[in-house]
mmCIF file of C-alpha atoms in Angstrom:
data_model
loop_
_atom_site.group_PDB
_atom_site.id
_atom_site.type_symbol
_atom_site.label_atom_id
_atom_site.label_comp_id
_atom_site.label_asym_id
_atom_site.label_seq_id
_atom_site.Cartn_x
_atom_site.Cartn_y
_atom_site.Cartn_z
ATOM 1 C CA MET A 7 6.656 -3.228 2.538
ATOM 2 C CA ILE A 8 5.555 -5.934 0.144
ATOM 3 C CA TYR A 9 4.708 -5.024 -3.451
ATOM 4 C CA VAL A 10 0.953 -4.528 -3.763
ATOM 5 C CA LYS A 11 0.819 -6.377 -7.102
ATOM 6 C CA ASN A 12 2.148 -9.468 -5.328
ATOM 7 C CA LEU A 13 -1.234 -9.671 -3.595
ATOM 8 C CA GLU A 14 -2.557 -10.963 -6.928
ATOM 9 C CA ASP A 15 0.291 -13.426 -7.541
ATOM 10 C CA GLU A 16 -0.673 -16.867 -6.234
ATOM 11 C CA VAL A 17 2.866 -18.234 -6.459
ATOM 12 C CA TYR A 18 4.191 -15.324 -4.390
ATOM 13 C CA LEU A 19 1.308 -15.538 -1.923
ATOM 14 C CA GLN A 20 1.950 -19.209 -1.292
ATOM 15 C CA ALA A 21 5.617 -18.489 -0.539
ATOM 16 C CA TYR A 22 4.725 -15.461 1.590
ATOM 17 C CA ARG A 23 2.195 -17.430 3.655
ATOM 18 C CA GLN A 24 4.908 -19.994 4.336
ATOM 19 C CA SER A 25 7.287 -17.190 5.337
ATOM 20 C CA LEU A 26 4.707 -15.834 7.792
ATOM 21 C CA ALA A 27 4.198 -19.304 9.249
ATOM 22 C CA ASN A 28 7.955 -19.806 9.555
ATOM 23 C CA ARG A 29 8.190 -16.491 11.411
ATOM 24 C CA GLY A 30 5.631 -17.835 13.878
ATOM 25 C CA GLY A 31 2.739 -15.710 12.635
ATOM 26 C CA ASP A 32 -0.444 -16.308 10.692
ATOM 27 C CA SER A 33 -2.006 -15.008 7.479
ATOM 28 C CA ALA A 34 -4.876 -12.997 8.992
ATOM 29 C CA LEU A 35 -3.392 -9.594 8.096
ATOM 30 C CA LEU A 36 -2.389 -10.850 4.669
ATOM 31 C CA ASP A 37 -5.962 -11.988 4.019
ATOM 32 C CA GLN A 38 -7.207 -8.536 5.049
ATOM 33 C CA ALA A 39 -4.731 -6.952 2.640
ATOM 34 C CA ILE A 40 -5.944 -9.173 -0.204
ATOM 35 C CA GLU A 41 -9.554 -8.272 0.605
ATOM 36 C CA MET A 42 -8.806 -4.529 0.750
ATOM 37 C CA ASN A 43 -6.860 -4.709 -2.501
ATOM 38 C CA LEU A 44 -9.808 -6.376 -4.243
ATOM 39 C CA LEU A 45 -12.137 -3.692 -2.859
ATOM 40 C CA ARG A 46 -9.738 -0.954 -3.980
ATOM 41 C CA LYS A 47 -9.626 -2.403 -7.508
ATOM 42 C CA LYS A 48 -13.396 -2.816 -7.566
ATOM 43 C CA ARG A 49 -13.917 0.821 -6.553
ATOM 44 C CA THR A 50 -11.393 1.915 -9.191
ATOM 45 C CA GLN A 51 -13.349 0.099 -11.902
ATOM 46 C CA GLU A 52 -16.668 1.465 -10.635
ATOM 47 C CA LEU A 53 -15.253 4.986 -10.607
ATOM 48 C CA GLU A 54 -14.013 4.642 -14.174
ATOM 49 C CA THR A 55 -17.447 3.420 -15.272
ATOM 50 C CA LYS A 56 -19.321 6.217 -13.476
ATOM 51 C CA LYS A 57 -16.944 8.904 -14.744
ATOM 52 C CA ALA A 58 -17.398 7.621 -18.296
ATOM 53 C CA GLU A 59 -21.197 7.802 -17.819
ATOM 54 C CA GLN A 60 -20.836 11.324 -16.421
ATOM 55 C CA LYS A 61 -18.758 12.416 -19.400
ATOM 56 C CA LYS A 62 -21.259 10.957 -21.843
ATOM 57 C CA ALA A 63 -24.215 12.605 -20.065
ATOM 58 C CA SER A 64 -22.395 15.957 -19.996
ATOM 59 C CA GLU A 65 -21.795 15.710 -23.739
ATOM 60 C CA GLN A 66 -25.504 15.007 -24.265
ATOM 61 C CA ILE A 67 -26.402 18.076 -22.211
ATOM 62 C CA GLY A 68 -24.120 20.235 -24.343
ATOM 63 C CA SER A 69 -25.554 18.795 -27.549
ATOM 64 C CA LYS A 70 -29.167 19.338 -26.458
ATOM 65 C CA LYS A 71 -28.508 22.882 -25.288
ATOM 66 C CA LYS A 72 -26.988 23.730 -28.658
ATOM 67 C CA LYS A 73 -30.164 22.513 -30.313
ATOM 68 C CA GLY A 74 -32.331 24.378 -27.821
ATOM 69 C CA GLU A 75 -33.751 21.121 -26.470
ATOM 70 C CA ASP A 76 -34.691 20.300 -22.882
ATOM 71 C CA ALA A 77 -31.748 18.667 -21.037
ATOM 72 C CA SER A 78 -33.248 18.561 -17.532
ATOM 73 C CA SER A 79 -33.302 14.743 -17.328
ATOM 74 C CA GLU A 80 -29.634 14.517 -18.368
ATOM 75 C CA MET A 81 -28.742 17.253 -15.863
ATOM 76 C CA ALA A 82 -30.499 15.307 -13.109
ATOM 77 C CA ALA A 83 -28.603 12.186 -14.165
ATOM 78 C CA VAL A 84 -25.281 14.053 -14.011
ATOM 79 C CA GLN A 85 -26.083 15.350 -10.532
ATOM 80 C CA LYS A 86 -26.905 11.831 -9.362
ATOM 81 C CA LEU A 87 -23.686 10.527 -10.918
ATOM 82 C CA LYS A 88 -21.688 13.230 -9.105
ATOM 83 C CA GLU A 89 -23.101 12.054 -5.786
ATOM 84 C CA GLU A 90 -22.385 8.412 -6.640
ATOM 85 C CA ILE A 91 -18.839 9.293 -7.708
ATOM 86 C CA LYS A 92 -18.262 11.193 -4.471
ATOM 87 C CA GLY A 93 -19.382 8.165 -2.466
ATOM 88 C CA LEU A 94 -17.187 5.829 -4.520
ATOM 89 C CA GLU A 95 -14.178 8.138 -4.117
ATOM 90 C CA GLU A 96 -14.641 8.132 -0.350
ATOM 91 C CA SER A 97 -14.966 4.346 -0.351
ATOM 92 C CA PHE A 98 -11.873 4.064 -2.572
ATOM 93 C CA GLU A 99 -9.839 6.258 -0.205
ATOM 94 C CA GLU A 100 -10.969 4.206 2.788
ATOM 95 C CA ALA A 101 -9.956 0.972 1.063
ATOM 96 C CA LYS A 102 -6.623 2.440 -0.083
ATOM 97 C CA ASN A 103 -5.780 3.841 3.355
ATOM 98 C CA SER A 104 -6.770 0.601 5.024
ATOM 99 C CA LEU A 105 -4.632 -1.365 2.560
ATOM 100 C CA ASP A 106 -1.646 0.947 3.099
ATOM 101 C CA SER A 107 -2.009 0.587 6.866
ATOM 102 C CA ILE A 108 -2.109 -3.213 6.649
ATOM 103 C CA LEU A 109 0.879 -3.369 4.288
ATOM 104 C CA LEU A 110 2.935 -1.379 6.804
ATOM 105 C CA GLN A 111 2.219 -4.073 9.397
ATOM 106 C CA LEU A 112 3.268 -7.032 7.253
ATOM 107 C CA PRO A 113 6.867 -8.237 7.753
ATOM 108 C CA ASN A 114 9.376 -8.873 5.015
ATOM 109 C CA LYS A 115 9.453 -12.227 3.260
ATOM 110 C CA VAL A 116 12.455 -14.162 4.547
ATOM 111 C CA HIS A 117 15.102 -15.350 2.110
ATOM 112 C CA GLU A 118 14.998 -19.029 1.169
ATOM 113 C CA SER A 119 18.427 -19.627 2.757
ATOM 114 C CA VAL A 120 17.245 -18.560 6.224
ATOM 115 C CA PRO A 121 16.961 -21.548 8.609
ATOM 116 C CA VAL A 122 13.476 -22.304 9.918
ATOM 117 C CA GLY A 123 13.242 -22.082 13.699
ATOM 118 C CA LYS A 124 11.390 -20.631 16.664
ATOM 119 C CA SER A 125 14.053 -18.850 18.721
ATOM 120 C CA ASP A 126 17.725 -17.945 18.949
ATOM 121 C CA ALA A 127 18.391 -21.550 19.909
ATOM 122 C CA ASP A 128 17.646 -22.428 16.275
ATOM 123 C CA ASN A 129 20.081 -19.932 14.754
ATOM 124 C CA ARG A 130 22.744 -21.508 12.546
ATOM 125 C CA VAL A 131 26.378 -20.872 13.485
ATOM 126 C CA GLU A 132 28.296 -20.171 10.265
ATOM 127 C CA ARG A 133 31.804 -19.718 11.636
ATOM 128 C CA THR A 134 33.770 -19.223 14.825
ATOM 129 C CA VAL A 135 36.849 -17.010 14.660
ATOM 130 C CA GLY A 136 39.815 -16.781 17.020
ATOM 131 C CA GLU A 137 40.430 -18.450 20.352
ATOM 132 C CA LYS A 138 38.839 -17.867 23.734
ATOM 133 C CA PRO A 139 41.320 -16.280 26.132
ATOM 134 C CA SER A 140 42.506 -18.304 29.097
ATOM 135 C CA PHE A 141 43.202 -16.817 32.518
ATOM 136 C CA ALA A 142 45.205 -18.028 35.516
ATOM 137 C CA PHE A 143 42.557 -16.377 37.689
ATOM 138 C CA ALA A 144 38.760 -16.154 37.803
ATOM 139 C CA ALA A 145 37.660 -13.760 35.051
ATOM 140 C CA LYS A 146 35.566 -10.857 36.298
ATOM 141 C CA ALA A 147 32.592 -9.120 34.692
ATOM 142 C CA HIS A 148 33.312 -5.776 33.031
ATOM 143 C CA HIS A 149 31.359 -3.714 35.548
ATOM 144 C CA GLU A 150 33.362 -5.112 38.479
ATOM 145 C CA ILE A 151 36.649 -4.223 36.790
ATOM 146 C CA ALA A 152 35.462 -0.810 35.569
ATOM 147 C CA GLU A 153 33.986 0.254 38.901
ATOM 148 C CA ALA A 154 37.117 -0.844 40.769
ATOM 149 C CA MET A 155 39.209 1.270 38.359
ATOM 150 C CA GLY A 156 36.870 4.238 38.710
ATOM 151 C CA ILE A 157 36.262 4.467 34.953
ATOM 152 C CA VAL A 158 32.486 4.053 35.120
ATOM 153 C CA ASP A 159 29.924 5.434 37.568
ATOM 154 C CA PHE A 160 26.481 3.847 37.569
ATOM 155 C CA GLU A 161 25.359 5.202 40.944
ATOM 156 C CA ARG A 162 25.665 8.878 40.075
ATOM 157 C CA ALA A 163 24.207 8.267 36.601
ATOM 158 C CA SER A 164 21.190 6.697 38.293
ATOM 159 C CA LYS A 165 20.845 9.821 40.454
ATOM 160 C CA VAL A 166 21.175 12.156 37.474
ATOM 161 C CA ALA A 167 19.110 10.242 34.899
ATOM 162 C CA GLY A 168 17.819 6.913 36.216
ATOM 163 C CA ALA A 169 18.438 3.217 35.736
ATOM 164 C CA ARG A 170 20.313 1.978 32.640
ATOM 165 C CA PHE A 171 22.533 5.054 32.346
ATOM 166 C CA SER A 172 26.226 5.494 33.100
ATOM 167 C CA PHE A 173 29.049 7.989 33.350
ATOM 168 C CA LEU A 174 32.219 6.870 31.576
ATOM 169 C CA LEU A 175 35.249 8.471 33.203
ATOM 170 C CA HIS A 176 38.952 8.862 32.380
ATOM 171 C CA TRP A 177 40.130 5.638 30.668
ATOM 172 C CA GLY A 178 36.533 4.517 30.210
ATOM 173 C CA ALA A 179 35.717 7.620 28.174
ATOM 174 C CA LYS A 180 39.066 7.498 26.369
ATOM 175 C CA LEU A 181 38.595 3.822 25.473
ATOM 176 C CA GLU A 182 35.169 4.518 24.005
ATOM 177 C CA ARG A 183 36.528 7.440 21.973
ATOM 178 C CA ALA A 184 39.498 5.371 20.801
ATOM 179 C CA LEU A 185 37.185 2.604 19.602
ATOM 180 C CA MET A 186 34.990 5.096 17.768
ATOM 181 C CA ASN A 187 37.993 6.587 15.962
ATOM 182 C CA PHE A 188 39.441 3.163 15.167
ATOM 183 C CA MET A 189 36.148 1.892 13.717
ATOM 184 C CA LEU A 190 35.545 4.998 11.616
ATOM 185 C CA ASP A 191 39.139 5.068 10.358
ATOM 186 C CA LEU A 192 38.934 1.394 9.370
ATOM 187 C CA HIS A 193 35.593 1.677 7.577
ATOM 188 C CA THR A 194 36.350 4.938 5.771
ATOM 189 C CA ASP A 195 40.044 4.506 4.939
ATOM 190 C CA GLU A 196 40.046 0.797 4.100
ATOM 191 C CA HIS A 197 36.470 -0.296 3.443
ATOM 192 C CA GLY A 198 35.331 2.663 1.350
ATOM 193 C CA TYR A 199 32.469 4.047 3.448
ATOM 194 C CA LYS A 200 31.617 7.743 3.641
ATOM 195 C CA GLU A 201 31.710 9.056 7.221
ATOM 196 C CA VAL A 202 28.505 10.645 8.518
ATOM 197 C CA ILE A 203 27.223 12.172 11.741
ATOM 198 C CA PRO A 204 23.417 12.044 11.336
ATOM 199 C CA PRO A 205 20.597 13.839 13.178
ATOM 200 C CA TYR A 206 19.766 12.228 16.514
ATOM 201 C CA LEU A 207 16.102 13.153 16.099
ATOM 202 C CA VAL A 208 13.891 11.959 13.249
ATOM 203 C CA ASN A 209 10.276 12.482 12.255
ATOM 204 C CA THR A 210 7.458 9.957 12.172
ATOM 205 C CA GLU A 211 7.824 9.285 8.438
ATOM 206 C CA SER A 212 11.429 8.216 8.954
ATOM 207 C CA MET A 213 10.444 5.670 11.600
ATOM 208 C CA TYR A 214 7.793 4.205 9.290
ATOM 209 C CA GLY A 215 10.338 4.192 6.480
ATOM 210 C CA THR A 216 12.738 1.868 8.262
ATOM 211 C CA GLY A 217 9.970 -0.418 9.521
ATOM 212 C CA GLN A 218 10.357 0.495 13.199
ATOM 213 C CA PHE A 219 6.825 1.925 13.117
ATOM 214 C CA PRO A 220 4.062 0.952 13.578
ATOM 215 C CA LYS A 221 5.172 -2.248 15.330
ATOM 216 C CA PHE A 222 7.886 -0.940 17.666
ATOM 217 C CA GLN A 223 6.612 2.489 18.725
ATOM 218 C CA GLU A 224 6.928 1.697 22.426
ATOM 219 C CA ASP A 225 10.630 0.913 21.997
ATOM 220 C CA VAL A 226 11.624 4.513 21.230
ATOM 221 C CA PHE A 227 11.637 7.833 23.073
ATOM 222 C CA HIS A 228 9.160 10.432 21.797
ATOM 223 C CA ILE A 229 9.878 14.135 22.293
ATOM 224 C CA LYS A 230 6.754 15.484 24.004
ATOM 225 C CA ASN A 231 4.924 18.258 22.107
ATOM 226 C CA PHE A 232 7.158 17.763 19.065
ATOM 227 C CA PRO A 233 6.877 15.335 16.116
ATOM 228 C CA PHE A 234 10.347 13.919 16.779
ATOM 229 C CA TYR A 235 11.803 10.674 18.094
ATOM 230 C CA LEU A 236 15.258 9.967 19.502
ATOM 231 C CA ILE A 237 16.917 7.529 17.132
ATOM 232 C CA PRO A 238 17.226 3.904 18.341
ATOM 233 C CA THR A 239 20.010 3.459 15.765
ATOM 234 C CA ALA A 240 21.583 5.502 12.958
ATOM 235 C CA GLU A 241 19.686 3.175 10.623
ATOM 236 C CA ALA A 242 16.673 5.463 11.118
ATOM 237 C CA PRO A 243 18.162 8.660 9.641
ATOM 238 C CA MET A 244 20.520 6.946 7.194
ATOM 239 C CA THR A 245 17.914 4.688 5.547
ATOM 240 C CA ASN A 246 15.835 7.810 4.911
ATOM 241 C CA TYR A 247 18.774 9.759 3.480
ATOM 242 C CA TYR A 248 17.538 9.179 -0.088
ATOM 243 C CA ARG A 249 13.827 9.050 0.723
ATOM 244 C CA ASP A 250 11.663 10.026 -2.276
ATOM 245 C CA GLU A 251 14.752 10.298 -4.489
ATOM 246 C CA MET A 252 15.751 8.768 -7.811
ATOM 247 C CA LEU A 253 19.380 7.634 -8.038
ATOM 248 C CA ASN A 254 21.369 6.612 -11.101
ATOM 249 C CA GLU A 255 22.561 3.015 -11.403
ATOM 250 C CA GLU A 256 26.140 4.186 -11.923
ATOM 251 C CA ASP A 257 26.000 5.882 -8.493
ATOM 252 C CA LEU A 258 25.419 2.535 -6.757
ATOM 253 C CA PRO A 259 26.499 1.275 -4.322
ATOM 254 C CA GLN A 260 26.326 4.086 -1.780
ATOM 255 C CA ARG A 261 28.072 3.183 1.490
ATOM 256 C CA PHE A 262 27.946 5.182 4.734
ATOM 257 C CA ALA A 263 29.568 4.764 8.153
ATOM 258 C CA ALA A 264 27.492 6.757 10.625
ATOM 259 C CA TYR A 265 28.557 7.435 14.199
ATOM 260 C CA SER A 266 25.760 8.312 16.610
ATOM 261 C CA SER A 267 24.380 8.010 20.077
ATOM 262 C CA CYS A 268 21.401 5.644 20.168
ATOM 263 C CA PHE A 269 18.428 5.757 22.523
ATOM 264 C CA ARG A 270 16.149 2.859 23.421
ATOM 265 C CA SER A 271 13.375 2.548 25.974
ATOM 266 C CA GLU A 272 14.128 -1.173 26.438
ATOM 267 C CA ALA A 273 10.410 -1.843 26.806
ATOM 268 C CA GLY A 274 9.920 -5.484 27.631
ATOM 269 C CA SER A 275 13.438 -5.815 29.064
ATOM 270 C CA TYR A 276 12.508 -5.363 32.727
ATOM 271 C CA GLY A 277 14.879 -7.364 34.900
ATOM 272 C CA LYS A 278 17.192 -8.178 31.962
ATOM 273 C CA ASP A 279 20.881 -7.244 32.074
ATOM 274 C CA THR A 280 20.400 -4.767 34.901
ATOM 275 C CA LYS A 281 24.111 -4.657 35.751
ATOM 276 C CA GLY A 282 26.774 -2.972 33.691
ATOM 277 C CA LEU A 283 26.820 -1.515 30.198
ATOM 278 C CA ILE A 284 25.153 -4.352 28.284
ATOM 279 C CA ARG A 285 21.665 -2.858 28.017
ATOM 280 C CA GLN A 286 21.569 0.935 28.325
ATOM 281 C CA HIS A 287 18.991 3.555 27.393
ATOM 282 C CA GLN A 288 21.797 5.507 25.698
ATOM 283 C CA PHE A 289 24.795 4.024 23.892
ATOM 284 C CA GLU A 290 27.148 4.810 21.017
ATOM 285 C CA LYS A 291 27.416 2.948 17.758
ATOM 286 C CA VAL A 292 29.022 3.041 14.333
ATOM 287 C CA GLU A 293 26.402 1.955 11.810
ATOM 288 C CA LEU A 294 27.224 0.704 8.313
ATOM 289 C CA MET A 295 24.527 1.532 5.760
ATOM 290 C CA THR A 296 24.471 0.676 2.053
ATOM 291 C CA PHE A 297 22.178 1.273 -0.928
ATOM 292 C CA VAL A 298 22.850 -1.240 -3.702
ATOM 293 C CA HIS A 299 21.621 -2.708 -6.983
ATOM 294 C CA PRO A 300 19.191 -5.611 -6.348
ATOM 295 C CA ASP A 301 21.469 -8.023 -8.224
ATOM 296 C CA LYS A 302 24.346 -7.216 -5.866
ATOM 297 C CA SER A 303 22.604 -7.160 -2.485
ATOM 298 C CA TYR A 304 23.614 -10.602 -1.207
ATOM 299 C CA GLU A 305 27.198 -10.077 -2.316
ATOM 300 C CA GLU A 306 27.026 -6.756 -0.451
ATOM 301 C CA HIS A 307 25.516 -8.494 2.580
ATOM 302 C CA ASP A 308 28.573 -10.725 2.875
ATOM 303 C CA ARG A 309 30.900 -7.762 2.337
ATOM 304 C CA LEU A 310 29.205 -5.636 4.994
ATOM 305 C CA THR A 311 29.334 -8.502 7.500
ATOM 306 C CA GLN A 312 33.030 -9.054 6.800
ATOM 307 C CA ASN A 313 33.655 -5.325 7.293
ATOM 308 C CA ALA A 314 32.032 -5.506 10.733
ATOM 309 C CA GLU A 315 33.979 -8.683 11.569
ATOM 310 C CA GLU A 316 37.250 -6.980 10.691
ATOM 311 C CA VAL A 317 36.900 -4.733 13.744
ATOM 312 C CA LEU A 318 36.915 -7.781 16.025
ATOM 313 C CA LYS A 319 39.734 -9.448 14.099
ATOM 314 C CA ARG A 320 41.979 -6.421 14.522
ATOM 315 C CA LEU A 321 41.080 -6.209 18.203
ATOM 316 C CA GLU A 322 41.976 -9.917 18.396
ATOM 317 C CA LEU A 323 38.659 -10.813 20.009
ATOM 318 C CA HIS A 324 37.058 -14.243 19.726
ATOM 319 C CA TYR A 325 33.616 -14.238 18.086
ATOM 320 C CA ARG A 326 31.132 -16.238 16.079
ATOM 321 C CA VAL A 327 28.767 -15.440 13.203
ATOM 322 C CA SER A 328 25.272 -16.929 13.009
ATOM 323 C CA THR A 329 22.425 -16.752 10.515
ATOM 324 C CA LEU A 330 19.265 -15.835 12.391
ATOM 325 C CA CYS A 331 16.389 -18.278 12.016
ATOM 326 C CA THR A 332 12.881 -17.331 10.892
ATOM 327 C CA GLY A 333 11.642 -17.029 14.470
ATOM 328 C CA ASP A 334 14.454 -14.698 15.558
ATOM 329 C CA ILE A 335 14.945 -12.473 12.509
ATOM 330 C CA SER A 336 13.736 -8.868 12.660
ATOM 331 C CA PHE A 337 10.459 -7.603 11.185
ATOM 332 C CA GLY A 338 12.042 -5.935 8.155
ATOM 333 C CA ALA A 339 14.981 -8.192 7.336
ATOM 334 C CA ALA A 340 15.022 -10.815 4.599
ATOM 335 C CA LYS A 341 18.235 -12.276 6.018
ATOM 336 C CA CYS A 342 20.414 -11.384 8.985
ATOM 337 C CA TYR A 343 23.814 -12.382 10.337
ATOM 338 C CA ASP A 344 24.469 -11.854 14.042
ATOM 339 C CA ILE A 345 28.042 -11.336 15.170
ATOM 340 C CA GLU A 346 28.518 -12.368 18.799
ATOM 341 C CA VAL A 347 31.667 -11.570 20.747
ATOM 342 C CA TRP A 348 32.937 -13.785 23.559
ATOM 343 C CA LEU A 349 32.730 -12.271 27.052
ATOM 344 C CA PRO A 350 34.778 -14.333 29.531
ATOM 345 C CA GLY A 351 33.332 -12.498 32.534
ATOM 346 C CA GLU A 352 29.906 -13.810 31.562
ATOM 347 C CA ASN A 353 31.231 -17.032 30.042
ATOM 348 C CA ALA A 354 28.898 -16.317 27.133
ATOM 349 C CA TYR A 355 28.645 -14.887 23.632
ATOM 350 C CA ARG A 356 26.921 -11.508 23.275
ATOM 351 C CA GLU A 357 25.542 -9.871 20.152
ATOM 352 C CA ILE A 358 27.719 -6.979 19.038
ATOM 353 C CA SER A 359 26.372 -6.534 15.503
ATOM 354 C CA SER A 360 23.387 -7.536 13.399
ATOM 355 C CA CYS A 361 23.992 -7.286 9.649
ATOM 356 C CA SER A 362 20.734 -7.294 7.708
ATOM 357 C CA ASN A 363 19.651 -7.356 4.081
ATOM 358 C CA PHE A 364 16.208 -5.779 3.709
ATOM 359 C CA GLU A 365 16.095 -6.270 -0.071
ATOM 360 C CA ASP A 366 13.493 -3.733 -1.347
ATOM 361 C CA PHE A 367 11.332 -3.827 1.822
ATOM 362 C CA GLN A 368 12.525 -0.457 3.149
ATOM 363 C CA ALA A 369 13.063 1.076 -0.297
ATOM 364 C CA ARG A 370 9.358 0.672 -1.090
ATOM 365 C CA ARG A 371 8.434 2.376 2.179
ATOM 366 C CA ILE A 372 10.813 5.288 1.555
ATOM 367 C CA ASN A 373 10.348 5.335 -2.237
ATOM 368 C CA THR A 374 14.038 5.188 -3.157
ATOM 369 C CA ARG A 375 14.675 4.011 -6.710
ATOM 370 C CA PHE A 376 17.342 4.131 -9.409
ATOM 371 C CA ARG A 377 17.392 4.571 -13.189
ATOM 372 C CA PRO A 378 18.973 1.596 -15.005
ATOM 373 C CA LYS A 379 21.985 2.461 -17.182
ATOM 374 C CA GLY A 380 20.435 1.241 -20.414
ATOM 375 C CA GLY A 381 17.106 2.917 -19.778
ATOM 376 C CA GLY A 382 13.914 1.156 -18.843
ATOM 377 C CA LYS A 383 11.635 1.283 -15.836
ATOM 378 C CA PRO A 384 13.120 2.622 -12.562
ATOM 379 C CA GLN A 385 13.783 -0.045 -9.930
ATOM 380 C CA TYR A 386 13.854 0.009 -6.154
ATOM 381 C CA VAL A 387 17.276 -0.151 -4.540
ATOM 382 C CA HIS A 388 18.103 -2.740 -1.897
ATOM 383 C CA THR A 389 19.085 -1.468 1.553
ATOM 384 C CA LEU A 390 21.440 -3.140 4.035
ATOM 385 C CA ASN A 391 22.810 -2.160 7.403
ATOM 386 C CA GLY A 392 24.775 -3.476 10.334
ATOM 387 C CA SER A 393 26.629 -2.278 13.391
ATOM 388 C CA GLY A 394 30.285 -1.753 12.769
ATOM 389 C CA LEU A 395 30.227 -2.025 15.833
ATOM 390 C CA ALA A 396 28.188 -1.243 18.945
ATOM 391 C CA ILE A 397 30.856 0.739 20.810
ATOM 392 C CA GLY A 398 29.629 0.156 24.368
ATOM 393 C CA ARG A 399 29.639 -3.602 23.935
ATOM 394 C CA THR A 400 33.069 -3.414 22.331
ATOM 395 C CA VAL A 401 34.272 -1.553 25.436
ATOM 396 C CA ILE A 402 32.880 -4.445 27.487
ATOM 397 C CA ALA A 403 34.630 -7.000 25.271
ATOM 398 C CA VAL A 404 37.996 -5.245 25.552
ATOM 399 C CA ILE A 405 37.725 -4.912 29.338
ATOM 400 C CA GLU A 406 36.772 -8.559 29.871
ATOM 401 C CA ASN A 407 39.116 -10.152 27.334
ATOM 402 C CA TYR A 408 42.148 -8.018 28.201
ATOM 403 C CA GLN A 409 41.715 -7.948 31.992
ATOM 404 C CA GLN A 410 44.692 -8.762 34.215
ATOM 405 C CA GLU A 411 44.849 -10.250 37.687
ATOM 406 C CA ASP A 412 45.922 -6.935 39.260
ATOM 407 C CA GLY A 413 42.747 -5.265 37.947
ATOM 408 C CA SER A 414 44.405 -3.436 35.059
ATOM 409 C CA ILE A 415 43.510 -3.823 31.373
ATOM 410 C CA ARG A 416 45.934 -4.507 28.533
ATOM 411 C CA VAL A 417 45.334 -2.329 25.481
ATOM 412 C CA PRO A 418 44.846 -4.170 22.160
ATOM 413 C CA LYS A 419 47.735 -3.391 19.805
ATOM 414 C CA VAL A 420 45.493 -1.672 17.281
ATOM 415 C CA LEU A 421 44.264 0.795 19.941
ATOM 416 C CA GLN A 422 47.643 1.693 21.437
ATOM 417 C CA LYS A 423 48.242 4.547 19.005
ATOM 418 C CA TYR A 424 44.850 6.025 19.934
ATOM 419 C CA LEU A 425 45.324 5.684 23.701
ATOM 420 C CA GLY A 426 49.067 6.291 23.911
ATOM 421 C CA THR A 427 49.593 3.461 26.381
ATOM 422 C CA GLU A 428 49.777 -0.321 26.595
ATOM 423 C CA ILE A 429 48.040 -0.654 29.966
ATOM 424 C CA LEU A 430 44.947 0.965 31.476
ATOM 425 C CA LYS A 431 45.169 1.160 35.257
#
C-alpha cells in the first residue's frame, strides 16, 4: 500500500504515474485516491473548525448560566453545530473508507532498475547457470516417465478430487519428501532460516495484508460458511506473522523457511498445462520469508535469490535467472527475480521460484514496524519472499533431467542419502 502522504508529493506522484504506465495501467484509481484524500483533509479541517465553535459556544452557555442570563440562542447554536458535526463525521468516514479501499487496489511502485516491458518476452535474463543435459534418446515428459513407473496416478486423483490433482506413490512420494527435507536442511542449517510449518488456513485480513486481496480473490479457495481461505502460498501466513507488531532494529533481519501445501483455483488457466504436475490445485512448497531493515532490503533480495538458486546448484540442474519486466511483475512487488529450471521433456524453461522485494508495500498493509536503535520515529520493515523451491516442479525437474533410456531415474548425489538409493525404478 502506498504511503498516503505521497498523494501530496508531486515528485513522487510523477514517478508513480510513470510506474503505473510502465505496468500497463492508467492513473484513474490514483486520481480518485488524490481526490478522496483532499476531501478527507477538507472534512478534517471543517470538523476542527466546527468543534472549536462548539467548544466556544458551550463555554458561553456556562458563563451565561452562571450569571443567570438567558442562553437559549447559544444552546440552539450548539445543537445545530452537533448536527453539522455529525454530518461531517459521516462524510469524513465515507471519504476515509473510500480512500482506504482505493489504496488497497493500487499496485506497488516498481524499482527503477526493473526493465520496462509488456510481457514475459521482455524480461531480462541476468545469468544462466549449468549445462543442459544431453541424451542419446528422445527425452520424455515427466508425466510419461512417472506414469510408466507407477509413481503418480492422475486418473484416480481425478475420480477422487477432480482435474489438476494427483496421487504420488512409492518413489514419487519419497522423492517429494526427500526434496522437502533437503531444502529445509539447506536453508536452516546453512542459510540461517528458522523452520516453520504455518497454518494452511488464513483469515480475510491476512489475504489483504499480503496484497492478494482484493485483486486476486477468485484465485483462492474460500471455506464456505467460515471466514477462512486455503493458502495459495506460505507467503500469506508468514507475511502476517508480525502483523500489528513493533519489532526492534537489533532483531532484524528475521528469516523463515516455511514448508506448506499450497492451494490455487487456477482461475484463468483453463486449457493451460493440463497434463502432469506443472499446474495443480494442490502442491507443496518451501517458502523463504524475510523481514529486514529498509536499508538492507536489496542486499537481502540478492541473498534470498542466491539461497533459492543453491537448491538447483546442489541438484546439478541447469537454470536461468531473469528480472521480471514492468508488465510481468506481480501487483505487490517492487522488483522480482524469476528462477526458471530447464525441462528437457518440454524443451523449455519453467518457473520454479519467484523472489520478490515488496519494500514497505506489505508492511504498511499489515502495520509491521521497528524501533530504530538510536531512538527516533518507528519505521516500516521491508518484506521479501521467494520459493526455495516449489517442490512439485523440482520433482518434475529431477525426473526429466535424470531420466534414463530404460525408464528409470538417476538420483542426484545430494538426494542419495535421503532416498537410500542411486536409481529409482
